[in-house]
Coordinates of C-alpha atoms in Angstrom, one line a residue:
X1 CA 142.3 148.2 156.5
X2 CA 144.1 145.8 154.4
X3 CA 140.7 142.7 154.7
X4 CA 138.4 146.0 153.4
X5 CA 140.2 146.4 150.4
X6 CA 140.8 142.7 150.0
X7 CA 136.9 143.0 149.9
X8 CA 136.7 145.4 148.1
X9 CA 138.7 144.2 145.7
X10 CA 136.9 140.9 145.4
X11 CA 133.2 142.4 145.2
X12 CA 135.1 144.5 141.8
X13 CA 135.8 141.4 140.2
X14 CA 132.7 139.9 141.0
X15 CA 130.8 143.0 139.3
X16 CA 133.1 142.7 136.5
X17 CA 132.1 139.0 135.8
X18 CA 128.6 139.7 136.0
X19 CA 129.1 142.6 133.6
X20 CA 131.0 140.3 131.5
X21 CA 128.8 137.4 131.6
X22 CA 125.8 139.9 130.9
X23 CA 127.2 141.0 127.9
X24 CA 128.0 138.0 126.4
X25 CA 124.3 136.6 127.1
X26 CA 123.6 140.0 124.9
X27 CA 125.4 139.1 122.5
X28 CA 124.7 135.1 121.9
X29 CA 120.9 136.4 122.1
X30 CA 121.4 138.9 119.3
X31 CA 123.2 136.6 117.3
X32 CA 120.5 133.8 117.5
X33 CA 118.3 136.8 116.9
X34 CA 120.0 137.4 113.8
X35 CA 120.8 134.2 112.6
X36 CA 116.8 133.8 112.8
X37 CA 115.6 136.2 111.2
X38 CA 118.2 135.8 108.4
X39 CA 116.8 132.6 108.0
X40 CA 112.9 133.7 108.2
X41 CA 114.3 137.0 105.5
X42 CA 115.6 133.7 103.2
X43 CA 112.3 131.8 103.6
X44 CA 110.4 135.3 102.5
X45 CA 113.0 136.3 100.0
X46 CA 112.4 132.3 98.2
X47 CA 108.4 132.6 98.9
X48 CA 108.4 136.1 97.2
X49 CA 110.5 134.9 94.4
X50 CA 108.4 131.7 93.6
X51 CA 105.5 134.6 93.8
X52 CA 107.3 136.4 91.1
X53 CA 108.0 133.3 89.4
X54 CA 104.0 132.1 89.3
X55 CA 103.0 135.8 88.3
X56 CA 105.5 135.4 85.1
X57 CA 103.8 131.8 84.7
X58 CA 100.0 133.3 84.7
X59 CA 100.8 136.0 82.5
X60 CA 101.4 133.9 79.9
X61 CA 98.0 132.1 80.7
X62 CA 96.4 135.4 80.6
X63 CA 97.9 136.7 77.4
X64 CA 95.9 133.2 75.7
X65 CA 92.5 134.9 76.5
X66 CA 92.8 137.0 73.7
X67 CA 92.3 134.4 71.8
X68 CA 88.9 133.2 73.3
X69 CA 87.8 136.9 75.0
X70 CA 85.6 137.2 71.9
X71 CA 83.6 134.1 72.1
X72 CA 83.4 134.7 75.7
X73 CA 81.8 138.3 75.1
X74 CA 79.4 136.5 72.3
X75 CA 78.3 134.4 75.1
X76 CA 77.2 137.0 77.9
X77 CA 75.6 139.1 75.2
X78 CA 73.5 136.4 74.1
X79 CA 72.6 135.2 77.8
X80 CA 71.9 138.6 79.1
X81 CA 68.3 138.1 76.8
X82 CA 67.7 135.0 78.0
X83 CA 64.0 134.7 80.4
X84 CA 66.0 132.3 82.5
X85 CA 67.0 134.8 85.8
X86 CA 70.3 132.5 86.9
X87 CA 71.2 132.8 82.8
X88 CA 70.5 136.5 82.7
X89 CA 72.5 137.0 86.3
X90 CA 75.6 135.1 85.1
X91 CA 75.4 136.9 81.6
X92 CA 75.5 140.5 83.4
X93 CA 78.1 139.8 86.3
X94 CA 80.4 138.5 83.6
X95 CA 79.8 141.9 81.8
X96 CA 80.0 144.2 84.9
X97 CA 83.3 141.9 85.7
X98 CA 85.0 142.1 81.9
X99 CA 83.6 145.8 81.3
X100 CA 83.1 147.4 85.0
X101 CA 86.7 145.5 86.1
X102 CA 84.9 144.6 89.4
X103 CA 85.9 141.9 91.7
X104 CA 83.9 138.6 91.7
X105 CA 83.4 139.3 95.0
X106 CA 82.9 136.5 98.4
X107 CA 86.9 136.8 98.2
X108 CA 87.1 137.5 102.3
X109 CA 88.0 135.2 105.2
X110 CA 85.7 135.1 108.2
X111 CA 88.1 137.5 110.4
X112 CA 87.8 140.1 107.8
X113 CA 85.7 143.4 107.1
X114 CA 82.9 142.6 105.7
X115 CA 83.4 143.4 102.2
X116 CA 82.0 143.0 98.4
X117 CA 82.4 142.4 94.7
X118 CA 79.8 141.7 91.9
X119 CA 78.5 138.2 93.0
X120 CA 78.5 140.1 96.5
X121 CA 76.4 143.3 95.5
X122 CA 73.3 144.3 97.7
X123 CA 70.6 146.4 96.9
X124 CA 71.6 149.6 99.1
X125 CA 75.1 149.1 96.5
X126 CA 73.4 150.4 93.6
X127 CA 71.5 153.8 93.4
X128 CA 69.3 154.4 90.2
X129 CA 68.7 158.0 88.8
X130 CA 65.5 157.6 87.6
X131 CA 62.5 159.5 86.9
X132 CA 59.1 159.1 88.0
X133 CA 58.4 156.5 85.2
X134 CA 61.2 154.3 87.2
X135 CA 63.0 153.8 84.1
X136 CA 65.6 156.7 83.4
X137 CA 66.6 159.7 84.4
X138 CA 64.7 163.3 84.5
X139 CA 67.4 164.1 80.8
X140 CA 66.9 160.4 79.3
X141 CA 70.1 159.1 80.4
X142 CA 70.5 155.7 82.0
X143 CA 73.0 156.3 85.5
X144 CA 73.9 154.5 88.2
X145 CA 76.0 154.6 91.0
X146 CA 78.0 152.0 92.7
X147 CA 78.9 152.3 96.5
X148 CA 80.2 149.6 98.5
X149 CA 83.0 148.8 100.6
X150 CA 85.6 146.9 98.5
X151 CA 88.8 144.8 99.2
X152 CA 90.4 146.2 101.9
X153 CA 87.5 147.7 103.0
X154 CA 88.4 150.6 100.3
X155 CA 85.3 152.7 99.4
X156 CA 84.3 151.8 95.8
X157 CA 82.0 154.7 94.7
X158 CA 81.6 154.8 91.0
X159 CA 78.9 156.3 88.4
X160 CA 78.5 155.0 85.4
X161 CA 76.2 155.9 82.0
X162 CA 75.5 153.6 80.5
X163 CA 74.2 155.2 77.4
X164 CA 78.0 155.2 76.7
X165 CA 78.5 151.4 76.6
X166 CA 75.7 150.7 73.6
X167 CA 73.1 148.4 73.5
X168 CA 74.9 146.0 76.0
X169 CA 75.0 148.8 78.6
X170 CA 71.4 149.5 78.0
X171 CA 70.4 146.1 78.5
X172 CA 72.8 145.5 81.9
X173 CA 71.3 149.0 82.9
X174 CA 67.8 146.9 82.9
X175 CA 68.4 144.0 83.7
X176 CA 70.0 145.5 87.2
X177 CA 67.2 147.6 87.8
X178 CA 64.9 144.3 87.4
X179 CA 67.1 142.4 89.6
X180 CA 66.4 145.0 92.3
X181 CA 62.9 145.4 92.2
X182 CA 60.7 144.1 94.8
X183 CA 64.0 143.3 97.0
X184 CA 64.9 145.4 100.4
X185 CA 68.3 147.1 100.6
X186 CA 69.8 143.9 102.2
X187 CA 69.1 141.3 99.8
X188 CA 71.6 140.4 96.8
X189 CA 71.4 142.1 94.0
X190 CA 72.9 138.4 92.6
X191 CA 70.7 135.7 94.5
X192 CA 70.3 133.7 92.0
X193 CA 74.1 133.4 91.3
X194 CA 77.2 131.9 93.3
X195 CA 80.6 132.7 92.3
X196 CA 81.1 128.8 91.7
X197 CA 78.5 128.2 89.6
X198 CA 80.0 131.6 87.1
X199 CA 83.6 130.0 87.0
X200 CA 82.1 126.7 86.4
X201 CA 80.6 128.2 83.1
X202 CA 83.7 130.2 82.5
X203 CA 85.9 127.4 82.0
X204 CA 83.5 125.0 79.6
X205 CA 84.5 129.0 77.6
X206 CA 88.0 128.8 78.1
X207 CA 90.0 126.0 79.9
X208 CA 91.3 126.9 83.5
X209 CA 89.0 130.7 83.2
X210 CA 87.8 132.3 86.3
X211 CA 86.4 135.7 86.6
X212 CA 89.8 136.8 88.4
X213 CA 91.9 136.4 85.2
X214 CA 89.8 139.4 83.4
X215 CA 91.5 141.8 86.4
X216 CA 94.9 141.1 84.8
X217 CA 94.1 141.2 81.4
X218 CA 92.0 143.8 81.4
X219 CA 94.4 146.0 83.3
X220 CA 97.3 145.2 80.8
X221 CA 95.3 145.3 77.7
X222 CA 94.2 149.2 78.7
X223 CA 97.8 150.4 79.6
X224 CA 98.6 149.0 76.3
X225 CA 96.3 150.9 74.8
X226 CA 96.3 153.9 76.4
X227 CA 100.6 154.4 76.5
X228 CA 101.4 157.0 73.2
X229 CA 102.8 155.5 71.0
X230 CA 104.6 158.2 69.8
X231 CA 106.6 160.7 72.1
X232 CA 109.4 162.6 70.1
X233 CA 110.8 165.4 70.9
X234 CA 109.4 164.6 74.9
X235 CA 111.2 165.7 77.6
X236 CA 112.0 163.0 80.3
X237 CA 109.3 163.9 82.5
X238 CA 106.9 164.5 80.0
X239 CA 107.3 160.8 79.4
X240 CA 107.3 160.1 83.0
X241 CA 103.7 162.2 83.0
X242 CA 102.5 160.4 80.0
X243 CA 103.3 157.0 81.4
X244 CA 101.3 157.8 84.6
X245 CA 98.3 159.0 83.1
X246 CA 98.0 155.7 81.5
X247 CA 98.9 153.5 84.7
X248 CA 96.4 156.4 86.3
X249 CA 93.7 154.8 83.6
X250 CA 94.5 151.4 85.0
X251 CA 94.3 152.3 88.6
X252 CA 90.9 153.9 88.1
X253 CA 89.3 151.1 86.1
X254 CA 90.5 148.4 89.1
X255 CA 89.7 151.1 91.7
X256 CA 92.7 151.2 93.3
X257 CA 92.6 153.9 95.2
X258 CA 94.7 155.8 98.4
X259 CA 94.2 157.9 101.8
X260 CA 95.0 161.6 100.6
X261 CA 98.2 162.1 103.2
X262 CA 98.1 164.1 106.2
X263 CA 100.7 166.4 105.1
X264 CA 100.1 166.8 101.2
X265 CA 98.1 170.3 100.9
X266 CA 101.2 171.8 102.9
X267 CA 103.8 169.7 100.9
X268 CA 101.9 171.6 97.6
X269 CA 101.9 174.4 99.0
X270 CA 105.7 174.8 99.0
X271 CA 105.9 173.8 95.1
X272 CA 103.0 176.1 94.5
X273 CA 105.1 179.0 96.0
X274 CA 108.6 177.5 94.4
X275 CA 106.7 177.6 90.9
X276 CA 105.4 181.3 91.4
X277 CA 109.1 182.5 92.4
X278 CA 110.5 180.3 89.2
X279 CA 107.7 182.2 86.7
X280 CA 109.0 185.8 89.0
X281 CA 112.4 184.9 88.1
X282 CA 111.6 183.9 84.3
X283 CA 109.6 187.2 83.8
X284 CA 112.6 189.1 85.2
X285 CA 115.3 187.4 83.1
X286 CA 113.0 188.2 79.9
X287 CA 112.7 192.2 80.8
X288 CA 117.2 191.7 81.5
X289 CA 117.2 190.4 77.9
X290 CA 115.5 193.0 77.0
X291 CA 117.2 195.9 78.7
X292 CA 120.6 194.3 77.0
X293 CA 119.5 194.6 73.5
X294 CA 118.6 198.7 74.2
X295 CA 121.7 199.0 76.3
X296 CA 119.8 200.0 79.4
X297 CA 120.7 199.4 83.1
X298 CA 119.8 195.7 84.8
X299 CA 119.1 194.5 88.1
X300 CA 122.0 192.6 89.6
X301 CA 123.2 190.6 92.4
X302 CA 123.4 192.5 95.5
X303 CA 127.0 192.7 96.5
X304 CA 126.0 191.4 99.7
X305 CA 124.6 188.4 99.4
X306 CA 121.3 187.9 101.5
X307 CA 122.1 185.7 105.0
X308 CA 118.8 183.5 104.9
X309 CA 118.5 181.2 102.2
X310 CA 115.0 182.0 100.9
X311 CA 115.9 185.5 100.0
X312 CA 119.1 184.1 98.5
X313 CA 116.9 181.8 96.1
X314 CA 115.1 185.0 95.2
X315 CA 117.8 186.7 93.6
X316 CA 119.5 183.2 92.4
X317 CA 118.4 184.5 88.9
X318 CA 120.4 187.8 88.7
X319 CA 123.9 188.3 87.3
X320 CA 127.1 189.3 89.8
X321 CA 128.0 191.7 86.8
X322 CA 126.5 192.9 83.6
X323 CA 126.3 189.5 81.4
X324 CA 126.4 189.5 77.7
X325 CA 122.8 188.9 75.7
X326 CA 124.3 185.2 75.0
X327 CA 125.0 184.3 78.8
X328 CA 121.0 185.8 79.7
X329 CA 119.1 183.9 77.2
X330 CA 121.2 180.8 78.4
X331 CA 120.3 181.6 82.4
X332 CA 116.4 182.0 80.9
X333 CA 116.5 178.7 79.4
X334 CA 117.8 177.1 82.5
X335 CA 115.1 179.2 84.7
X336 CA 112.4 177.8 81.9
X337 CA 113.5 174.4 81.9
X338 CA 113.2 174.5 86.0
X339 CA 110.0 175.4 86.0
X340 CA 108.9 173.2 83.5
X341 CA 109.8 170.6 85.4
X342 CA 108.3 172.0 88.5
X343 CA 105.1 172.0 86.9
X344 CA 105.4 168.6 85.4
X345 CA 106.0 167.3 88.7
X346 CA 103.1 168.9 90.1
X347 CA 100.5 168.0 87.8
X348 CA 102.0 164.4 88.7
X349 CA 101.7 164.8 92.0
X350 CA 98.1 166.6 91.9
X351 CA 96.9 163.6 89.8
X352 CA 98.1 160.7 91.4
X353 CA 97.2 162.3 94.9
X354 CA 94.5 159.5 95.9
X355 CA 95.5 156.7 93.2
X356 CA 97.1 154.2 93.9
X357 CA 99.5 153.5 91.1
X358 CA 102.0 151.1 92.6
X359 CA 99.1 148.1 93.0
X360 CA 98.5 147.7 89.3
X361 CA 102.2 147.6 88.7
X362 CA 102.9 144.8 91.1
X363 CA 99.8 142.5 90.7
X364 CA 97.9 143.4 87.6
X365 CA 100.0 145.1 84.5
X366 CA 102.6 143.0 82.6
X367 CA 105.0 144.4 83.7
X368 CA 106.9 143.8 80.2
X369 CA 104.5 146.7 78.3
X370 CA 106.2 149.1 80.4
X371 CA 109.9 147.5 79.6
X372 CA 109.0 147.5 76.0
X373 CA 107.5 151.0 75.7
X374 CA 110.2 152.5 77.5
X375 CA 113.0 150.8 75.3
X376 CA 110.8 152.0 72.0
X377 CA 110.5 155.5 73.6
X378 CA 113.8 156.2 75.0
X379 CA 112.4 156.7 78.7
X380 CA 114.7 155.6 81.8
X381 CA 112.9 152.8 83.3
X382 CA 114.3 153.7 86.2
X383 CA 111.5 156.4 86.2
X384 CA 108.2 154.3 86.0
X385 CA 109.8 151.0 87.8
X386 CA 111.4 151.5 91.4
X387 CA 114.6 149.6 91.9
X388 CA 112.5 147.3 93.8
X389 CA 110.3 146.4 91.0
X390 CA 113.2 146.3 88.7
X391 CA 114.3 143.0 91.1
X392 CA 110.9 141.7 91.2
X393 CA 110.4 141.2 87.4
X394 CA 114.5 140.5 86.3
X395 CA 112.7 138.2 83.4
X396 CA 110.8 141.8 82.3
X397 CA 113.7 143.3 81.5
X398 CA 115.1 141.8 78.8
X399 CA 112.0 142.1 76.8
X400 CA 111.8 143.2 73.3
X401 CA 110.4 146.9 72.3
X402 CA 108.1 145.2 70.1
X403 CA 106.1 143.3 73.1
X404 CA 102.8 143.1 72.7
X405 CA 100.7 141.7 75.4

């Protein structure tokens, strides 16, 4: 009896040793672990900041083609006549690219989706609503529609009048149907032009100028335009609204675009029925307001209150006892300014639903029009710039409300 639990006692401590052992193997592993990633977080964090750091650099480049944009613009109108095809390509890609905001295009490595831009365009891309005559459309008009697979392999479907743009849009218009003609739905709509061979030309315009830079600046000079420049007497969310619409504009014009999620017609559905309870509950407080100034009876809190919350939240609006006319028109201001909110947030959220807002912040707008109109305008940055943003642009921040880009 006494050798078995000698044994026994040994195989214990042997257990124990291996558990031991184990464990620590666990946790050296885990601490390598983590003293590797730390360092590969480190090597991201410094990558991403030297990103930042470039993006602050370039911004300043692209702030100087205001200076040269006009000469530049002289220059494709001119060309765009020209009988030279190459000459009269270039002229109306760098128009499409400055006006259209398209990318150049022939951007993609070889593992990627096969994707396009201007210089990239086939045939089957463009769809011309013309008449029999081949010229215009059955009301006069000159339309187009663009649909191709973009970066990312993001549908870019877009129609455009070009009635709207002037002579130069009349002349792009016809020059794009010319470039088509005689061509089958595979061939470039381009093939006379390379993307080298435009940013060649681009620089002897303006030193260092490739078609990329009119991305940026276009997408900063049109939230710049399009932010009010006056919004007194705004609530904070109606700034946040107005602020979007514009970055909405910028979105639109680069075609940055998102998946409508899985779960949004549900997620509305809920504000749809929270804003219908809120305009109940503002209706009722109005008839109590009423009923106080002729001394009638009111509707008020049942004295036991309701178990579930959604039939507490609709009787949230009534009064425990008879209030005076002072404390009801206070309780209908707070019930108004709910809902007002409510349906701010809604027409937000409605608009934005498929528009990616977030890309034009991070890589296109500078960011210091937003710091600068929100400073002017009293609006908590803090509402148009996530935290995260905030950290990515530090050197933003301190800019003045008078920035112009």
């Amino acid at each position: 009896m006494q050798t078995r639990k000698l044994k026994k006692k040994t195989d214990t401590g042997l257990i124990t040793k291996i558990k031991r052992f184990a464990t620590e193997s666990v946790v050296v592993f885990l601490y390598r672990m983590y003293q590797i990633s730390k360092y590969h977080i480190n090597l991201f964090s410094h990558f991403f900041d030297s990103l930042t750091f470039y993006f602050h650099f370039y911004l300043t480049f692209f702030r100087k083609l205001k200076k040269y944009i006009g000469k530049i613009r002289k220059d494709y109108q001119k060309n765009m006549k020209k009988k030279d095809t190459m000459t009269k390509q270039r002229a109306t890609a760098m128009w499409i690219i400055d006006v259209l905001a398209l990318r150049v295009g022939n951007e993609k490595e070889d593992f990627e989706a096969e994707t396009y831009g201007c210089c990239s365009l086939l045939v089957e891309h463009l769809k011309f609503d013309i008449d029999t005559h081949g010229t215009k459309s059955s009301d006069g008009k000159h339309i187009m529609t663009l649909d191709f697979l973009g970066k990312d392999s993001m549908r870019h479907h877009q129609t455009i009048d070009f009635d709207g743009y002037g002579d130069d849009g009349l002349r792009v218009y016809n020059n794009l149907l010319n470039f088509c003609k005689k061509k089958k739905g595979q061939a470039e709509v381009f093939d006379k032009l390379s993307v080298s061979e435009l940013n060649d030309h681009l620089k002897t315009l303006m030193p260092g100028l490739s078609a990329k830079v009119f991305r940026t600046y276009n997408a900063s000079t049109t939230l710049q335009n399009e932010l009010p420049s006056d919004v007194a007497g705004k609530s904070l969310a109606e700034k946040v609204v107005l602020y979007n619409e514009a970055n909405r504009k910028v979105a639109i014009l680069c075609n940055h675009q998102k998946t409508l999620s899985s779960g949004f017609h549900e997620q509305f559905a809920k504000l749809e029925a929270r804003r219908d309870l809120l305009k109940k509950q503002c209706d009722d407080l109005k008839k109590t307001i009423s009923r106080i100034k002729k001394g009638k009876e009111i509707k008020l809190y049942p004295r036991e209150a309701p178990k579930e919350k959604a039939q507490r939240d609709k009787v949230s609006h009534l009064f425990k006892k008879v209030p005076s006319l002072e404390q009801a028109r206070k309780r209908k201001v707070t019930f108004q300014g709910r809902l007002n909110k409510l349906e701010m947030d809604m027409k937000n959220k409605d608009d934005n639903k498929t528009v990616a807002l977030g890309t034009s912040k991070i890589n296109y707008m500078d960011p210091r029009i937003s710091v600068a109109w929100c400073k002017r305008e009293e609006c908590d940055i803090s509402k148009v710039f996530a935290k995260a943003l905030r950290d990515k642009f530090p050197w933003a921040m301190s800019a003045e409300m008078g920035y112009s880009f």
